[in-house]
mmCIF file of C-alpha atoms in Angstrom:
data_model
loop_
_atom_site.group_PDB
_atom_site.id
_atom_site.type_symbol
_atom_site.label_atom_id
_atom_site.label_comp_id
_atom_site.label_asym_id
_atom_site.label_seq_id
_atom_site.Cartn_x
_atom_site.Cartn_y
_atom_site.Cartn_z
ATOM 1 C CA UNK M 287 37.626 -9.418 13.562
ATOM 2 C CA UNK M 288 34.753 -11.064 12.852
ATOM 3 C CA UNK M 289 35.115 -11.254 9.269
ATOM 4 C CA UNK M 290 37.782 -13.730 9.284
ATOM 5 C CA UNK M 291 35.449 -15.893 10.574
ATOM 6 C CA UNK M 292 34.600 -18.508 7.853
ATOM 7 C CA UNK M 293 30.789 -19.148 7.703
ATOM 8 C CA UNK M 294 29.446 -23.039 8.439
ATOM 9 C CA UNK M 295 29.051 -24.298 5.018
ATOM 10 C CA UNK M 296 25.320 -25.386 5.665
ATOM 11 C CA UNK M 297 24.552 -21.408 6.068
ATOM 12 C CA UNK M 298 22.146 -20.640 3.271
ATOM 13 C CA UNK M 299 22.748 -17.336 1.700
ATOM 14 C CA UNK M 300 19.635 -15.501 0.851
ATOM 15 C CA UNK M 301 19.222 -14.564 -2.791
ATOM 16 C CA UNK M 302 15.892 -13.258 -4.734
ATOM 17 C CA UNK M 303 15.934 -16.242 -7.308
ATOM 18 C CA UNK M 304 13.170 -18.661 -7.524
ATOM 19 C CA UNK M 305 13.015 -21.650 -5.057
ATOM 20 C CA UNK M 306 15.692 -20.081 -2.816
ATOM 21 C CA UNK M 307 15.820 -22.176 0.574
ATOM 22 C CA UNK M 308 16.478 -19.260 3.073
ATOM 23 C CA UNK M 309 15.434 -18.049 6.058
ATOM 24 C CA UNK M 310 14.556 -14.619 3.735
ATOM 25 C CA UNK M 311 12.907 -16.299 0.598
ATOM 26 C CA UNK M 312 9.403 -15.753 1.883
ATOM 27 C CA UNK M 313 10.033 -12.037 3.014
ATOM 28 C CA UNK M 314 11.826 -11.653 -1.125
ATOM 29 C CA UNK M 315 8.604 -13.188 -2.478
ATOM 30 C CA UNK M 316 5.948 -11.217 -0.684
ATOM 31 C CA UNK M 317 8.464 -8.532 -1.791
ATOM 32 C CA UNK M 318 8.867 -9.039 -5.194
ATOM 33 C CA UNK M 319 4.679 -9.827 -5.437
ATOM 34 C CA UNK M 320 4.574 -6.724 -3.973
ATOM 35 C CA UNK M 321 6.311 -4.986 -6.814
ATOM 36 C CA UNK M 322 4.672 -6.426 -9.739
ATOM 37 C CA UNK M 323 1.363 -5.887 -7.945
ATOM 38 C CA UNK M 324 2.428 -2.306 -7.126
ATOM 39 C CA UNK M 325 3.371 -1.665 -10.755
ATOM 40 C CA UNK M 326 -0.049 -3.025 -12.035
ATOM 41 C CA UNK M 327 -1.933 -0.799 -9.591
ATOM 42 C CA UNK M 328 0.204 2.176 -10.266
ATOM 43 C CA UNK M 329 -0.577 1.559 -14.132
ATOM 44 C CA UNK M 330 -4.474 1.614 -13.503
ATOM 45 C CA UNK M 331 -3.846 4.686 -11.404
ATOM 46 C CA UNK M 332 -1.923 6.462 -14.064
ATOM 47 C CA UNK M 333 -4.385 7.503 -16.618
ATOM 48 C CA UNK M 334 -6.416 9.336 -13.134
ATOM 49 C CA UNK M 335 -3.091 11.416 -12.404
ATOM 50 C CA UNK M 336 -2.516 9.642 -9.054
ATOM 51 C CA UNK M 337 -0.119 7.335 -7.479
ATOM 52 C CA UNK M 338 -0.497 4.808 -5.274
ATOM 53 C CA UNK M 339 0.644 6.935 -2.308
ATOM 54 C CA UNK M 340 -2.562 9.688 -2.874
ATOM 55 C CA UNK M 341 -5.001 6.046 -3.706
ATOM 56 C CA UNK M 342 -3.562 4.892 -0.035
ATOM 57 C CA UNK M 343 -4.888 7.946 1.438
ATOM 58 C CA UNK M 344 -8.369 7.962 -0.438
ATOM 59 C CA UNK M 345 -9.109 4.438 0.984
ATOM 60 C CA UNK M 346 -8.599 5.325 4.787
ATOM 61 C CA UNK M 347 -10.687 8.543 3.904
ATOM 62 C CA UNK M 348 -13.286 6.185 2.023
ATOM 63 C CA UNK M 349 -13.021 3.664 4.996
ATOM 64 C CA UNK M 350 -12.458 6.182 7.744
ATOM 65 C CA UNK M 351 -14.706 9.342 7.009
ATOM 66 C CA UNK M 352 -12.151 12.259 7.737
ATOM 67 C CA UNK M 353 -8.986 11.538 9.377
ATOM 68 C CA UNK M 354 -6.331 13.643 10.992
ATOM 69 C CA UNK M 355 -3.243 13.842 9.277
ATOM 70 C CA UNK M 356 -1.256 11.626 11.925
ATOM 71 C CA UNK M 357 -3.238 9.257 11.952
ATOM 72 C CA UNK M 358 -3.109 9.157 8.218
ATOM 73 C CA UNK M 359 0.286 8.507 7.916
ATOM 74 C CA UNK M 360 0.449 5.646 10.143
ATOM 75 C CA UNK M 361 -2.610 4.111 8.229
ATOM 76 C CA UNK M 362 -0.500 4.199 4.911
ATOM 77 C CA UNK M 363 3.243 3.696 6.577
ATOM 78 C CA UNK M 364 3.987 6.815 5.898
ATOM 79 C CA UNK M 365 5.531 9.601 7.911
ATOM 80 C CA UNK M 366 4.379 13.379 8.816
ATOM 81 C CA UNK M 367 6.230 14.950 5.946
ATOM 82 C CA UNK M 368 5.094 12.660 3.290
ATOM 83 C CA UNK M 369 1.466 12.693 4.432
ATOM 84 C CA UNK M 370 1.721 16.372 4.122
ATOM 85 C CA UNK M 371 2.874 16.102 0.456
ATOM 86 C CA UNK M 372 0.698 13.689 -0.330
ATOM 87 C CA UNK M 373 -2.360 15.641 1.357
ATOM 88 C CA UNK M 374 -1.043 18.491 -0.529
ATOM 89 C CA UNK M 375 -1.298 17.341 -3.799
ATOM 90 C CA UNK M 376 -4.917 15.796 -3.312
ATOM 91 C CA UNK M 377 -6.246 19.488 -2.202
ATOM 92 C CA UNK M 378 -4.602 21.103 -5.213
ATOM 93 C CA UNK M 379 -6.922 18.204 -7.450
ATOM 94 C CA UNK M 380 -9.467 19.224 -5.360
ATOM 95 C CA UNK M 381 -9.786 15.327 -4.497
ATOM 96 C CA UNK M 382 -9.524 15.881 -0.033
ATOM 97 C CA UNK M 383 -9.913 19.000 1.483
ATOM 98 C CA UNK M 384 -8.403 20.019 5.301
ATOM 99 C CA UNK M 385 -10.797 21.028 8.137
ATOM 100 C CA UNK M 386 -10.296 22.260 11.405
ATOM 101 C CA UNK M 387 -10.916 19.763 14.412
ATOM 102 C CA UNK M 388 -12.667 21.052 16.851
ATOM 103 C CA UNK M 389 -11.319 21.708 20.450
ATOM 104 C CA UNK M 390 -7.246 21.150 18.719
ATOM 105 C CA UNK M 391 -6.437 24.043 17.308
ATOM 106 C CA UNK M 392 -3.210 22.139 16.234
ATOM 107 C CA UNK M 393 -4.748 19.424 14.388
ATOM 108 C CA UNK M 394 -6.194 19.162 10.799
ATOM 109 C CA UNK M 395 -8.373 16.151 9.880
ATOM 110 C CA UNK M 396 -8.395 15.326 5.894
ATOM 111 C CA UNK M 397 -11.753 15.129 3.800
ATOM 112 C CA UNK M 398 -12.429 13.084 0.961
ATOM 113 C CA UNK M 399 -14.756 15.456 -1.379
ATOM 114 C CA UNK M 400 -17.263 14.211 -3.964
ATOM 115 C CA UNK M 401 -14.469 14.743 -6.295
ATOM 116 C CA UNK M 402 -12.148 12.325 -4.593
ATOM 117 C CA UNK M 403 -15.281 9.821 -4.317
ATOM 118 C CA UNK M 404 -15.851 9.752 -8.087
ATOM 119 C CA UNK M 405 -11.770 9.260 -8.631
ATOM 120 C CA UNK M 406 -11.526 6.667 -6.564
ATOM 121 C CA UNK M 407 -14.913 4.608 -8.012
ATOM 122 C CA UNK M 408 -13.045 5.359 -11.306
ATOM 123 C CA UNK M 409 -9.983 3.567 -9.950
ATOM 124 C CA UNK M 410 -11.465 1.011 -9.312
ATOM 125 C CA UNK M 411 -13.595 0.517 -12.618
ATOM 126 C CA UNK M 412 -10.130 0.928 -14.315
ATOM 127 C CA UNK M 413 -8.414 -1.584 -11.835
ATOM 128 C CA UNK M 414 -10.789 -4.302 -12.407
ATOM 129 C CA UNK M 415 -8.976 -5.740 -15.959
ATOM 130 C CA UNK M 416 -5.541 -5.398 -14.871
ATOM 131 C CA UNK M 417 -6.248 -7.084 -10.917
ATOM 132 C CA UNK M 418 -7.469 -9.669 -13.099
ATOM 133 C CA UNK M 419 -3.974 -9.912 -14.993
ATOM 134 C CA UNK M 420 -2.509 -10.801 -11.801
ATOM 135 C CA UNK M 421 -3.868 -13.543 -11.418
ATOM 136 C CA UNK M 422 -4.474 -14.858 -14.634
ATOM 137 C CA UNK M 423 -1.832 -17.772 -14.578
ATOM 138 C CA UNK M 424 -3.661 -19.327 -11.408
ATOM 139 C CA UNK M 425 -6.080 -22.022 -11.844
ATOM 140 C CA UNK M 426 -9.838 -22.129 -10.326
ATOM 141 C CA UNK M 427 -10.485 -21.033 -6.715
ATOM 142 C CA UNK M 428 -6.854 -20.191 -6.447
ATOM 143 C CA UNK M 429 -7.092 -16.020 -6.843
ATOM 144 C CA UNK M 430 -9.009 -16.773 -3.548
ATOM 145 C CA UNK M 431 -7.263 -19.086 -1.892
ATOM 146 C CA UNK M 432 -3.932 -16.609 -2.219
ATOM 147 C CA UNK M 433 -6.316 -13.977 -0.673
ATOM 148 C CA UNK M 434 -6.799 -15.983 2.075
ATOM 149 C CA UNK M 435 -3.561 -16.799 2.832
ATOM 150 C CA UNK M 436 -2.128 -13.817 2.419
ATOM 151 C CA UNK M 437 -4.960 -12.200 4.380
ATOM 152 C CA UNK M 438 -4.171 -14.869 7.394
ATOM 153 C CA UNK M 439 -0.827 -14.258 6.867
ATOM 154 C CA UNK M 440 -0.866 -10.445 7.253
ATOM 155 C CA UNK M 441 -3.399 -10.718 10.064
ATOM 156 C CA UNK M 442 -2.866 -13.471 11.914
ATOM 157 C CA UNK M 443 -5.246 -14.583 15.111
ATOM 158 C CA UNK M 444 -5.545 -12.149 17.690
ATOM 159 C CA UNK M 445 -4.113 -9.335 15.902
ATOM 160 C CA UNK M 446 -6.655 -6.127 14.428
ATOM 161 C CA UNK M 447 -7.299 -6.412 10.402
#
């Protein structure tokens, strides 16, 4: 049984605190950025009566022009169901509508309508002060410099951004 099977003792153990040494601690920090950043978006997208999940889909459909549902989900990581739910709910705010694609009688592409357009500019009006909270403990040129390493990190050479 290989639980009777005492560790070396130089085996780090990963943990979420700060500093931690491990093999892990730079997937737990992206992670736990990614939760306070998450939190701050999802408080700016509050007031609209959206989450971040609808927001993901408005900027492929901002980025994209319409976009069948499939490929929608694996834009935002999500799956079919999901998308559905999340498409769903932005037709019932009239914010996306569904249209037919022609020559797949299967297939529905998703819409952003002017409605959508003007929710999303207001997102980001009312994202502006609290992106800025993020990064308010960092000095000069460093809200840039993370961008850039994060953006190198996420898309390294040779991949697609």
């Amino acid at each position: 049984m290989t639980a009777d099977v005492p560790l070396p003792p130089t085996t780090s153990r990963a943990t979420d605190r700060r500093g931690e040494a491990s093999p892990f601690a730079l997937g737990l920090l992206l992670r736990q950025a990614h939760w306070r950043a998450a939190a701050v978006m999802a408080e700016a997208l509050r007031p609209l009566g959206i989450e971040l999940r609808h927001f993901a889909v408005l900027i492929v459909l901002v980025d994209r022009g319409a976009t069948v549902q499939r490929d929608l989900a694996a834009a935002t990581g999500s799956d079919k169901a999901g998308i559905m739910r999340v498409v769903d709910d932005l037709e019932r705010r009239g914010l996306a509508v569904r249209k037919a694609v022609p020559g797949d009688r299967r297939a529905r592409a998703v819409e952003i309508t002017p409605q959508g357009v003007e929710l999303f500019d207001a997102a980001h009006v009312a994202a502006g002060p609290l992106a800025e909270s993020l990064v308010a403990e960092l000095g000069p040129g460093e809200p840039e410099m993370l961008m850039d390493l994060l953006t190198r990190f996420a898309y390294p050479a040779g991949t697609e951004a």
